[in-house]
CSV table of C-alpha atoms and ligand atoms in Angstrom, one decimal:
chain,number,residue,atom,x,y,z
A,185,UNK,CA,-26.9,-18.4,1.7
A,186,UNK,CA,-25.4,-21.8,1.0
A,187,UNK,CA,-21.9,-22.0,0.2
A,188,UNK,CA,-20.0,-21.2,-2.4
A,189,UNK,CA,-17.1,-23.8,-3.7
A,190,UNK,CA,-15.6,-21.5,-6.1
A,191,UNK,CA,-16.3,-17.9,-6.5
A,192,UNK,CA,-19.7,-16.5,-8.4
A,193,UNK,CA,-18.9,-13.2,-9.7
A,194,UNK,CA,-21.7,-12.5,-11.6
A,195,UNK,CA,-24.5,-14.5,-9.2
A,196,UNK,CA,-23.2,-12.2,-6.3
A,197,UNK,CA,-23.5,-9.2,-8.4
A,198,UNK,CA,-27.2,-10.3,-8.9
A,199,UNK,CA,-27.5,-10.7,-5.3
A,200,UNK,CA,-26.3,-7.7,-4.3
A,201,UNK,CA,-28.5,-5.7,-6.2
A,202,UNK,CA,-31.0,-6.8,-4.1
A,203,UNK,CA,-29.3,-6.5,-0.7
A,204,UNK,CA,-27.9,-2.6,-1.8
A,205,UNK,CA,-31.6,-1.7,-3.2
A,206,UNK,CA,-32.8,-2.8,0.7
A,207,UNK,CA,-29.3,-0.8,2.0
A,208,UNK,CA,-30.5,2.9,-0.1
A,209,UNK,CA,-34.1,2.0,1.9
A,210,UNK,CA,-32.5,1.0,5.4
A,211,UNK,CA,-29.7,4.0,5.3
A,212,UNK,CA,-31.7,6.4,4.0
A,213,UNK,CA,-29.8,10.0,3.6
A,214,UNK,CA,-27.4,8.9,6.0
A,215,UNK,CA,-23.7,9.0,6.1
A,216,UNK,CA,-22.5,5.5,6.6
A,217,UNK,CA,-19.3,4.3,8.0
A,218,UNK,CA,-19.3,1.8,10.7
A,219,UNK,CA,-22.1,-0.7,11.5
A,220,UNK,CA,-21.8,-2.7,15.0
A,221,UNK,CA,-21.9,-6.2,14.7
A,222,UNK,CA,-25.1,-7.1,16.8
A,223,UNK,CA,-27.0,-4.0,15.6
A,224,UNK,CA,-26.1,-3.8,12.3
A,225,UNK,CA,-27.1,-0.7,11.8
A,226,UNK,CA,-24.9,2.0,9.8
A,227,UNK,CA,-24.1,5.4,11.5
A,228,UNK,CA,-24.3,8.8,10.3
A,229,UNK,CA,-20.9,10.1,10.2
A,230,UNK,CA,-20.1,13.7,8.7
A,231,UNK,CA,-19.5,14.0,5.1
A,232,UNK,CA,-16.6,15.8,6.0
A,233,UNK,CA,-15.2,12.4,7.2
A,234,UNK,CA,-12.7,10.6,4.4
A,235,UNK,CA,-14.8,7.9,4.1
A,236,UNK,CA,-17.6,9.8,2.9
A,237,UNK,CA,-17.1,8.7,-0.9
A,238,UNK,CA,-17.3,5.1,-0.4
A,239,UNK,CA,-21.3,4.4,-0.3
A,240,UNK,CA,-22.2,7.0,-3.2
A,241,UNK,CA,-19.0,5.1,-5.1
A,242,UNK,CA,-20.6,1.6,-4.3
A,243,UNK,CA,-23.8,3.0,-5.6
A,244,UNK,CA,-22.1,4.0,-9.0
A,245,UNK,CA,-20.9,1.0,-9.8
A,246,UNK,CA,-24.0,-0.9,-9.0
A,247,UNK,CA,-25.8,1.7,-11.1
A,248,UNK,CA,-23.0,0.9,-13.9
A,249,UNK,CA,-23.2,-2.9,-14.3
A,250,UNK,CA,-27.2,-2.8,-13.5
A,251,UNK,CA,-28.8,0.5,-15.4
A,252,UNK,CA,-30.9,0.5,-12.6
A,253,UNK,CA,-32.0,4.2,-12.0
A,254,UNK,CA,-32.5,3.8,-8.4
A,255,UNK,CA,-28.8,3.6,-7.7
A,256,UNK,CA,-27.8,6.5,-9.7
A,257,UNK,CA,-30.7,8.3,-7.8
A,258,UNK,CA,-29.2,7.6,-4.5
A,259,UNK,CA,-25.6,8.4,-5.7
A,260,UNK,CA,-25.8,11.6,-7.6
A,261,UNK,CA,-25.9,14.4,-4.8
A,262,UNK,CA,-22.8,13.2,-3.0
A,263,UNK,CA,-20.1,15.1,-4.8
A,264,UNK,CA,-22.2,18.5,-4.3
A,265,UNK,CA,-22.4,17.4,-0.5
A,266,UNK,CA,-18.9,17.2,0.1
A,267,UNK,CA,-18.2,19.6,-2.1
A,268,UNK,CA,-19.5,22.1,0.5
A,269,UNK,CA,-16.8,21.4,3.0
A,270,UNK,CA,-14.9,23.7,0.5
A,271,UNK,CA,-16.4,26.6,2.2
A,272,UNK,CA,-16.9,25.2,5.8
A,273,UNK,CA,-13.8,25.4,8.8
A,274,UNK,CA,-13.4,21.5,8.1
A,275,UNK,CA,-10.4,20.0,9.7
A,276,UNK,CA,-11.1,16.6,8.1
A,277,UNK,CA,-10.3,17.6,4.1
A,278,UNK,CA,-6.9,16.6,3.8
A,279,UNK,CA,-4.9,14.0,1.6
A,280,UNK,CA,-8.0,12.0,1.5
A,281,UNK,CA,-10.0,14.1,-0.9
A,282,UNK,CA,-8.9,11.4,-3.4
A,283,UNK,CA,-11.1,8.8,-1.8
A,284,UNK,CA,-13.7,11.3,-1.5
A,285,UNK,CA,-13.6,12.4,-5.1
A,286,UNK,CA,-12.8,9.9,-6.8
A,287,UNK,CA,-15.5,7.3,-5.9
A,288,UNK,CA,-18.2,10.3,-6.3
A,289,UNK,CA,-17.3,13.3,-8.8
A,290,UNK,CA,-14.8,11.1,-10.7
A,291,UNK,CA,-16.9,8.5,-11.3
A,292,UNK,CA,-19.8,10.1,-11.9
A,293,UNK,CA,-18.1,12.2,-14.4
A,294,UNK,CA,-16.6,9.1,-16.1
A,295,UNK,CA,-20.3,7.5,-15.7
A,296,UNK,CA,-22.5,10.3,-17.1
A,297,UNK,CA,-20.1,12.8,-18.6
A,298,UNK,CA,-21.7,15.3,-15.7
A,299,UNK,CA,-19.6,18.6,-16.0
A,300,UNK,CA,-20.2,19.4,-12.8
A,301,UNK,CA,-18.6,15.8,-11.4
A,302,UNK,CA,-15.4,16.9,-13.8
A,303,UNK,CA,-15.1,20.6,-12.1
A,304,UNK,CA,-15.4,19.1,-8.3
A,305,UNK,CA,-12.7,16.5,-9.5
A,306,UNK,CA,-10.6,19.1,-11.0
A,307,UNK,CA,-11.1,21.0,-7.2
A,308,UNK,CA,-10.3,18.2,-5.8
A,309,UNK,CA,-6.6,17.6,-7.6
A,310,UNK,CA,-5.8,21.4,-7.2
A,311,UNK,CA,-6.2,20.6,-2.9
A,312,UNK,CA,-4.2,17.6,-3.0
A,313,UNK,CA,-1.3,19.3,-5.3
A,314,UNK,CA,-1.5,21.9,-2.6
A,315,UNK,CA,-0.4,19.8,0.0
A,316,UNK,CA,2.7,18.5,-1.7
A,317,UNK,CA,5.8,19.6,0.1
A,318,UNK,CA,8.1,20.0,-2.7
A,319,UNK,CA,11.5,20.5,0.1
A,320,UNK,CA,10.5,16.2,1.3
A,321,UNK,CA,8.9,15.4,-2.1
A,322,UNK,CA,6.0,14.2,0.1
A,323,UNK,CA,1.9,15.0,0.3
A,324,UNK,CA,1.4,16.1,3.5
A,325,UNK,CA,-1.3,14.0,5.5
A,326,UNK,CA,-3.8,15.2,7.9
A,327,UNK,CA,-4.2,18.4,9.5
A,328,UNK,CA,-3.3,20.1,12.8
A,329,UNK,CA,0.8,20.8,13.3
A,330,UNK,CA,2.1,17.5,11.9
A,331,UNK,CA,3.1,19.3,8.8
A,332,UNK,CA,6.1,16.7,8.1
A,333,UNK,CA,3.7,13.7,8.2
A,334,UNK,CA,2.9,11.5,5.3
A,335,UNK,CA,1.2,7.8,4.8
A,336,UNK,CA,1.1,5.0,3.0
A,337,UNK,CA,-2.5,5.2,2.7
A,338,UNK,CA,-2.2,8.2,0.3
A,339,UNK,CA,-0.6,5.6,-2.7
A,340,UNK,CA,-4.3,5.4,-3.5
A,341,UNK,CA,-5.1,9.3,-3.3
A,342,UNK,CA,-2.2,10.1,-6.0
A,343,UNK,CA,-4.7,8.6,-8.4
A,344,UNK,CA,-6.9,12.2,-8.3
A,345,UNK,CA,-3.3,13.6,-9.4
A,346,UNK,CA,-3.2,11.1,-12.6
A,347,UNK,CA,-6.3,12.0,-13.4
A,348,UNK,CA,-6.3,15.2,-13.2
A,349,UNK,CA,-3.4,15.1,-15.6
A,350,UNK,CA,-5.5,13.0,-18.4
A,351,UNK,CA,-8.8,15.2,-18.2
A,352,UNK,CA,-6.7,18.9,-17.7
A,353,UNK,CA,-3.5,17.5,-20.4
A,354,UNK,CA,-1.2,19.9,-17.5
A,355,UNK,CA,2.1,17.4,-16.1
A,356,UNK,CA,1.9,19.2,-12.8
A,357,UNK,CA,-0.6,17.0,-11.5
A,358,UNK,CA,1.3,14.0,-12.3
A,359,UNK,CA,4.8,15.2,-11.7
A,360,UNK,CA,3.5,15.9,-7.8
A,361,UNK,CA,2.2,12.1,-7.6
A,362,UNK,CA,5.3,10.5,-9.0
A,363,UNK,CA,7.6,12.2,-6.7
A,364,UNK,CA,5.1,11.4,-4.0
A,365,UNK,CA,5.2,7.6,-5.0
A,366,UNK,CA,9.0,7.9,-5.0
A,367,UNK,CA,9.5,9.1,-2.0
A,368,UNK,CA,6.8,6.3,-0.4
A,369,UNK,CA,8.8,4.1,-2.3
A,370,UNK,CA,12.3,4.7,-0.3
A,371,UNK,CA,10.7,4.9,3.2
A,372,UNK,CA,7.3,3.5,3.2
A,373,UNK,CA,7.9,0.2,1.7
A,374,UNK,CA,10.6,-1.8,3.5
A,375,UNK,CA,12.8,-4.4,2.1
A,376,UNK,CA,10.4,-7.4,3.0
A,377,UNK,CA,7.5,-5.9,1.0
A,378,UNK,CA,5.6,-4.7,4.9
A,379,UNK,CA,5.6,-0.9,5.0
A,380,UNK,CA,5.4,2.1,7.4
A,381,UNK,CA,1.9,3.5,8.2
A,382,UNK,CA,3.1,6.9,8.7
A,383,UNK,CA,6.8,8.2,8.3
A,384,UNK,CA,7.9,11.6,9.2
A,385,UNK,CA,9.9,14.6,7.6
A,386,UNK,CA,11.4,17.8,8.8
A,387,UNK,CA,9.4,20.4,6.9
A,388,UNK,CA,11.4,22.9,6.3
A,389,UNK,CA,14.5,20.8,5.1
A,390,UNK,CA,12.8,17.7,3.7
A,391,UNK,CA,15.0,15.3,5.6
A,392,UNK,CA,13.4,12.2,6.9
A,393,UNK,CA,12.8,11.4,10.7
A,394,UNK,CA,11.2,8.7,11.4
A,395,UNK,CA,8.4,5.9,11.1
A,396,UNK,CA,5.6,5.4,13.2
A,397,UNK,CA,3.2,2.5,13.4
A,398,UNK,CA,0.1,4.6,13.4
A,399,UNK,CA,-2.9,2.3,12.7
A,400,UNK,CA,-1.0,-0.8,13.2
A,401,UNK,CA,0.5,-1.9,16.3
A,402,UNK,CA,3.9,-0.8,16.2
A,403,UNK,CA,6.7,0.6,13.8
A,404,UNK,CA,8.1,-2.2,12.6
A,405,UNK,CA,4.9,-4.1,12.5
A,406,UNK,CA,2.7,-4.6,9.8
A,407,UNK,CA,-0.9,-3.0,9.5
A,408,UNK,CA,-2.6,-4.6,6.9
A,409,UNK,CA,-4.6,-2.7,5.6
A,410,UNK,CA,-1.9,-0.1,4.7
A,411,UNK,CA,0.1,-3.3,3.5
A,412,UNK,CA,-3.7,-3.2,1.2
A,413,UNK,CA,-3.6,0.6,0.5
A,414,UNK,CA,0.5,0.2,-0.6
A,415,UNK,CA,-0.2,-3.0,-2.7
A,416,UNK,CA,-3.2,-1.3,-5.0
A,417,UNK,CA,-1.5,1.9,-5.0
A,418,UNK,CA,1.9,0.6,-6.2
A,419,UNK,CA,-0.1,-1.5,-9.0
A,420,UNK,CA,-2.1,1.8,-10.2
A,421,UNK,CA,1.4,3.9,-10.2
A,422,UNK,CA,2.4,2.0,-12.8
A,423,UNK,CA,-0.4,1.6,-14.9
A,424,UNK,CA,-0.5,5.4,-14.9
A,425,UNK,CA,3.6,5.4,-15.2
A,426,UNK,CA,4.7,2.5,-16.8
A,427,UNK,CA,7.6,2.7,-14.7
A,428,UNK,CA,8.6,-0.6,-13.5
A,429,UNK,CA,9.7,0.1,-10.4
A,430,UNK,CA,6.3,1.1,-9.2
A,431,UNK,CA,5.3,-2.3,-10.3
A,432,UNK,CA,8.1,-4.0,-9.0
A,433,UNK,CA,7.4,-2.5,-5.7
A,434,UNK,CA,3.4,-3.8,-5.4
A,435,UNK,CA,4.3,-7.0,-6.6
A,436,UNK,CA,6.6,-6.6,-3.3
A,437,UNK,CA,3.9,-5.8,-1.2
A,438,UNK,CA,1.7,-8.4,-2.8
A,439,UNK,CA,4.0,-11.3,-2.0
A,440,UNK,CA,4.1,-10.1,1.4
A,441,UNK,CA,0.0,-9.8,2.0
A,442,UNK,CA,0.0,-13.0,0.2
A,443,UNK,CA,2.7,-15.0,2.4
A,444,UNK,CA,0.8,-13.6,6.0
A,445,UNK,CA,-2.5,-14.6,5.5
A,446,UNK,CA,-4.2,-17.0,8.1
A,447,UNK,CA,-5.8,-20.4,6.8
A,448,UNK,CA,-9.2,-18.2,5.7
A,449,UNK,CA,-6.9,-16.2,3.8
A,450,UNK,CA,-8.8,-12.7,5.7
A,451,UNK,CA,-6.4,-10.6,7.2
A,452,UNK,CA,-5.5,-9.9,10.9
A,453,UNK,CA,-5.6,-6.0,11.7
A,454,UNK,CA,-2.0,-6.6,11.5
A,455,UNK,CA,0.2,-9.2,10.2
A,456,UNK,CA,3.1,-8.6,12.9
A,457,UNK,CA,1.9,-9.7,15.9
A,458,UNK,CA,3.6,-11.3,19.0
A,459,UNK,CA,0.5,-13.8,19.0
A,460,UNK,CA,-2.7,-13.5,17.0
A,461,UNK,CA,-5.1,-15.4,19.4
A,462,UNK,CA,-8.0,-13.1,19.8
A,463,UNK,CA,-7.2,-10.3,18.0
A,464,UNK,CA,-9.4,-9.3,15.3
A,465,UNK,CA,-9.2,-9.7,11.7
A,466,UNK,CA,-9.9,-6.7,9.1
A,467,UNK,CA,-11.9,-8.0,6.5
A,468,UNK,CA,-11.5,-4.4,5.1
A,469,UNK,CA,-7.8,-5.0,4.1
A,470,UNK,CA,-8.9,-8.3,2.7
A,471,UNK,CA,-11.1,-6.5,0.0
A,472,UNK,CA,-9.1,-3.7,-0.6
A,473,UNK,CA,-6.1,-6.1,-1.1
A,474,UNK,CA,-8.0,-8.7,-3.6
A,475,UNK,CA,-9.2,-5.5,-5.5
A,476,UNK,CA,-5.4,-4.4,-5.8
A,477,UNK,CA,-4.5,-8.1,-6.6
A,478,UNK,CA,-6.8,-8.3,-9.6
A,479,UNK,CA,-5.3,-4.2,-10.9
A,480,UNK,CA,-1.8,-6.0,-10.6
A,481,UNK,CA,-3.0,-9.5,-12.3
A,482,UNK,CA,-3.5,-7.3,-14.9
A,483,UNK,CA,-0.5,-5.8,-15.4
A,484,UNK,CA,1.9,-8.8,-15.1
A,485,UNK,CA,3.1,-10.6,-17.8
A,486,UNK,CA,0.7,-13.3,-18.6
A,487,UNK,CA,2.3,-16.7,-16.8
A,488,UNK,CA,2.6,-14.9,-13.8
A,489,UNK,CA,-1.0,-13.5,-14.1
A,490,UNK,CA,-2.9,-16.6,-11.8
A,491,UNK,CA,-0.7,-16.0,-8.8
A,492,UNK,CA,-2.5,-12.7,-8.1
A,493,UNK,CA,-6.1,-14.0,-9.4
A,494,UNK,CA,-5.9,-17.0,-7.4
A,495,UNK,CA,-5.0,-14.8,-4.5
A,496,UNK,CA,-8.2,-12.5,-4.9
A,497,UNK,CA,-10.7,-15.2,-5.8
A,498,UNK,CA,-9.4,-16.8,-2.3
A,499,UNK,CA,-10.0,-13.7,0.0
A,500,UNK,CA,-12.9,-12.9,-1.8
A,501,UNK,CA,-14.9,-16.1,-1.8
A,502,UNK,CA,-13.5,-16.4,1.6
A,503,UNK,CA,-15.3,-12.6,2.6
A,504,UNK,CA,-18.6,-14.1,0.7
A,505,UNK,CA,-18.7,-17.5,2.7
A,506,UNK,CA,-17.4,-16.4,6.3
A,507,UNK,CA,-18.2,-12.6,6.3
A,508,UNK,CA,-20.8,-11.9,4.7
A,509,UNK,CA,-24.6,-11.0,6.1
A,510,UNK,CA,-26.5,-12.7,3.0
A,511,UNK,CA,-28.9,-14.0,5.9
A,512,UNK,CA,-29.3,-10.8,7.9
A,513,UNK,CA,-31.2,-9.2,6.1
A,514,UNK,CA,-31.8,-6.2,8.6
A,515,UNK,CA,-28.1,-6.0,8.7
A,516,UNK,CA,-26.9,-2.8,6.9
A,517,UNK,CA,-23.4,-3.7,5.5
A,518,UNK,CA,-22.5,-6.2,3.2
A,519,UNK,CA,-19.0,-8.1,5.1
A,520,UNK,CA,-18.3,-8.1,8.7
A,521,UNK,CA,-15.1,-8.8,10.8
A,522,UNK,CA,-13.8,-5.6,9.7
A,523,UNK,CA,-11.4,-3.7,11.8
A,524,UNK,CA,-11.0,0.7,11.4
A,525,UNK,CA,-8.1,1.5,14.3
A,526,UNK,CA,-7.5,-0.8,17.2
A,527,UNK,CA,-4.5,1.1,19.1
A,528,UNK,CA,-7.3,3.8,19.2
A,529,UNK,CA,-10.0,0.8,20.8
A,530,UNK,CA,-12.0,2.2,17.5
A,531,UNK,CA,-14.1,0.4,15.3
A,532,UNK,CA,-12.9,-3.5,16.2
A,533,UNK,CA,-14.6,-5.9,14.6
A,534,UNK,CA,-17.4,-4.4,13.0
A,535,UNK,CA,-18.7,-3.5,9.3
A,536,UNK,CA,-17.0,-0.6,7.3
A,537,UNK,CA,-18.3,1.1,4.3
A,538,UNK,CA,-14.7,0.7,2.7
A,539,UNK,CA,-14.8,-2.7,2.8
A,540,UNK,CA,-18.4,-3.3,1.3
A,541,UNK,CA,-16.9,-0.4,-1.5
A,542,UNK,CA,-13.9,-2.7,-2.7
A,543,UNK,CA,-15.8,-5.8,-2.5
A,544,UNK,CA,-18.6,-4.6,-4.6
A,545,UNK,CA,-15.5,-2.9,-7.1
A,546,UNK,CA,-13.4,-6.4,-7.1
A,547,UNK,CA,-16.6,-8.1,-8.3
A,548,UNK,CA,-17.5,-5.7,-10.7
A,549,UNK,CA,-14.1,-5.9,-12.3
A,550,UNK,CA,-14.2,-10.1,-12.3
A,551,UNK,CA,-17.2,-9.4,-14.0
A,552,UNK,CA,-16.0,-7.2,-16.4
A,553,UNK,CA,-16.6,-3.7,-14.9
A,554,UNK,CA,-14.4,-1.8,-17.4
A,555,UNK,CA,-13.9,1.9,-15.4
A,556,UNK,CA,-11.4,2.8,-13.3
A,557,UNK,CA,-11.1,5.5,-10.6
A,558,UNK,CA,-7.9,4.4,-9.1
B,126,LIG,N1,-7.1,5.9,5.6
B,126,LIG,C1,-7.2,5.5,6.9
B,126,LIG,C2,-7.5,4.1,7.1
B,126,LIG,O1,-7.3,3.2,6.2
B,126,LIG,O2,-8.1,3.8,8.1
């Protein structure tokens, strides 16, 4: 692909409904999640997995801005597949049901009205409120017997919560995710806009412990794609609020993903690192971040509205020129250079379907994709 001097919303939106009508052919029923650089060829993970929702919620919105049936074909069964793990001995439904849910039986409901997409939402909410730990004020993450454990990636889960509230008119729902955005607020974000990855509570008396680094390379480091996950999250808080210091706090986070990018304006895996030559960069926390970027554009007052555009037209036209396969076509994913957990030597610099899912939703919205699911 030649390219592109300044960013083509709606050409690449026309592109990619050619490259994700070859990506239903090449994946087939499969689960994707990672694709290896050289191979290019998607996995099959288990639906149980939390990243199960993000190729079913790409399809959705390629089936909204296109009408193409095809998409909405390939889409529609995922909210009854994951559904299932309802029933099963799963140890991987936890806090992230909301990415689950939300990119399949909350969008599909908001899509095409399907009563069936509303109930699994609906099931969906009443898991996550059941993990809120009302002594900490906290949604418990994960499984196993870290039951004082929460992380910044669940800013973007607490969005199941909101809507659960809208569609069901109960408070509950969105009492639970305020107080869970509070207490992110006091020891997830720290006072130079980076934040914790995971911090840590004593269950039984609510009292804070400690911070880990997690996913990022140490605790006072700063992962970046949490620094992603806390920026959109923060920005959706207070469009569902209207409390300003949710949006004070991801315009925090903002200027601090904004301030550490490198020259191609792509993350590193983390923007807190003794030196950065040959570490990887995650492409991932680039899209999630320019999707956030364009929420919060919207919510600022007007003058201060191109600071956060110009920001996500730069990663994102950065992710189209550098990252993207446009001339692979037997590749399977949409952006490389991604990276999933590199303390755990897993998934460096490959394709993930979270970061194909929020560059396909950041284009969507330039080009005027009016539903939201966060
Ligand atoms: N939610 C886990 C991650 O961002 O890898």
């Amino acid at each position: 692909m030649t390219i592109m001097t300044e960013l083509q919303p709606k050409l690449l939106l026309e592109r990619l409904e050619e490259k994700v009508g070859r990506m239903i052919q090449q994946i087939g029923g499969r689960c994707p999640h990672t694709a290896g650089k050289e191979s290019g060829i998607y996995d099959n993970t288990s639906s149980d997995w939390w990243t199960s929702g993000f190729w079913p919620g790409l399809l959705w919105i390629m089936y909204d801005v296109t009408g193409k049936e095809q998409f909405k074909d390939a889409a529609w069964d995922w909210d009854a597949n994951i559904e299932t793990w309802f029933e099963k001995e799963s140890q991987e439904l936890h806090h992230d049901v909301g990415f689950q849910f939300l990119s399949t039986a909350v969008l599909k409901y908001k899509i095409t009205a399907d009563r069936d997409g509303l109930r699994r939402g609906i099931k969906a909410a009443n898991y996550l409120a059941g993990r809120f730990n009302p002594a900490g004020n906290f949604i418990r993450a994960w499984n196993g017997d870290k039951y004082g454990w929460a992380i910044i990636d669940c800013m973007m889960n607490i969005s199941l919560l909101f809507w659960a509230s809208e569609v069901t008119q109960d408070p509950r729902y969105r009492h639970i995710a305020v107080r869970h955005a509070d207490t992110a607020i006091q020891y997830g974000v720290r006072e130079d806009g980076s934040v914790n990855h995971i911090i840590s509570f004593d269950p039984q008396s609510g009292a804070f412990i400690e911070a880990f680094g997690g996913q990022g390379d140490a605790a006072d480091s700063g992962w970046s794609r949490g620094t992603a996950w806390g920026l959109y999250g923060f920005a959706n808080t207070y469009r569902h609020t209207g409390d300003v210091r949710f949006l004070n706090t991801a315009k925090k986070i903002a200027h601090f993903f904004i301030a550490a990018l490198p020259n191609d304006f792509v993350p590193y895996w983390d923007f807190r690192l003794s030196s950065f030559a040959g570490e990887p960069r995650d492409s991932s926390a680039g899209a999630i971040a320019a999707s956030g970027l364009i929420e919060l554009a919207a919510l600022v007052p007007g003058k201060e509205q191109w600071m956060y555009m110009q920001a996500a037209e730069r990663i994102l036209l950065s992710l189209t020129n550098n990252y993207g396969t446009w001339d692979q076509p037997d590749h399977q994913a949409i952006l490389l250079g991604a990276t999933g957990h590199k303390p755990a030597g897993a998934a460096i610099d490959v394709s993930l379907i979270y970061g194909d899912y929020y560059y396909v939703e950041a284009l969507a919205k330039l080009s005027g994709w009016k539903h939201r699911i966060y």
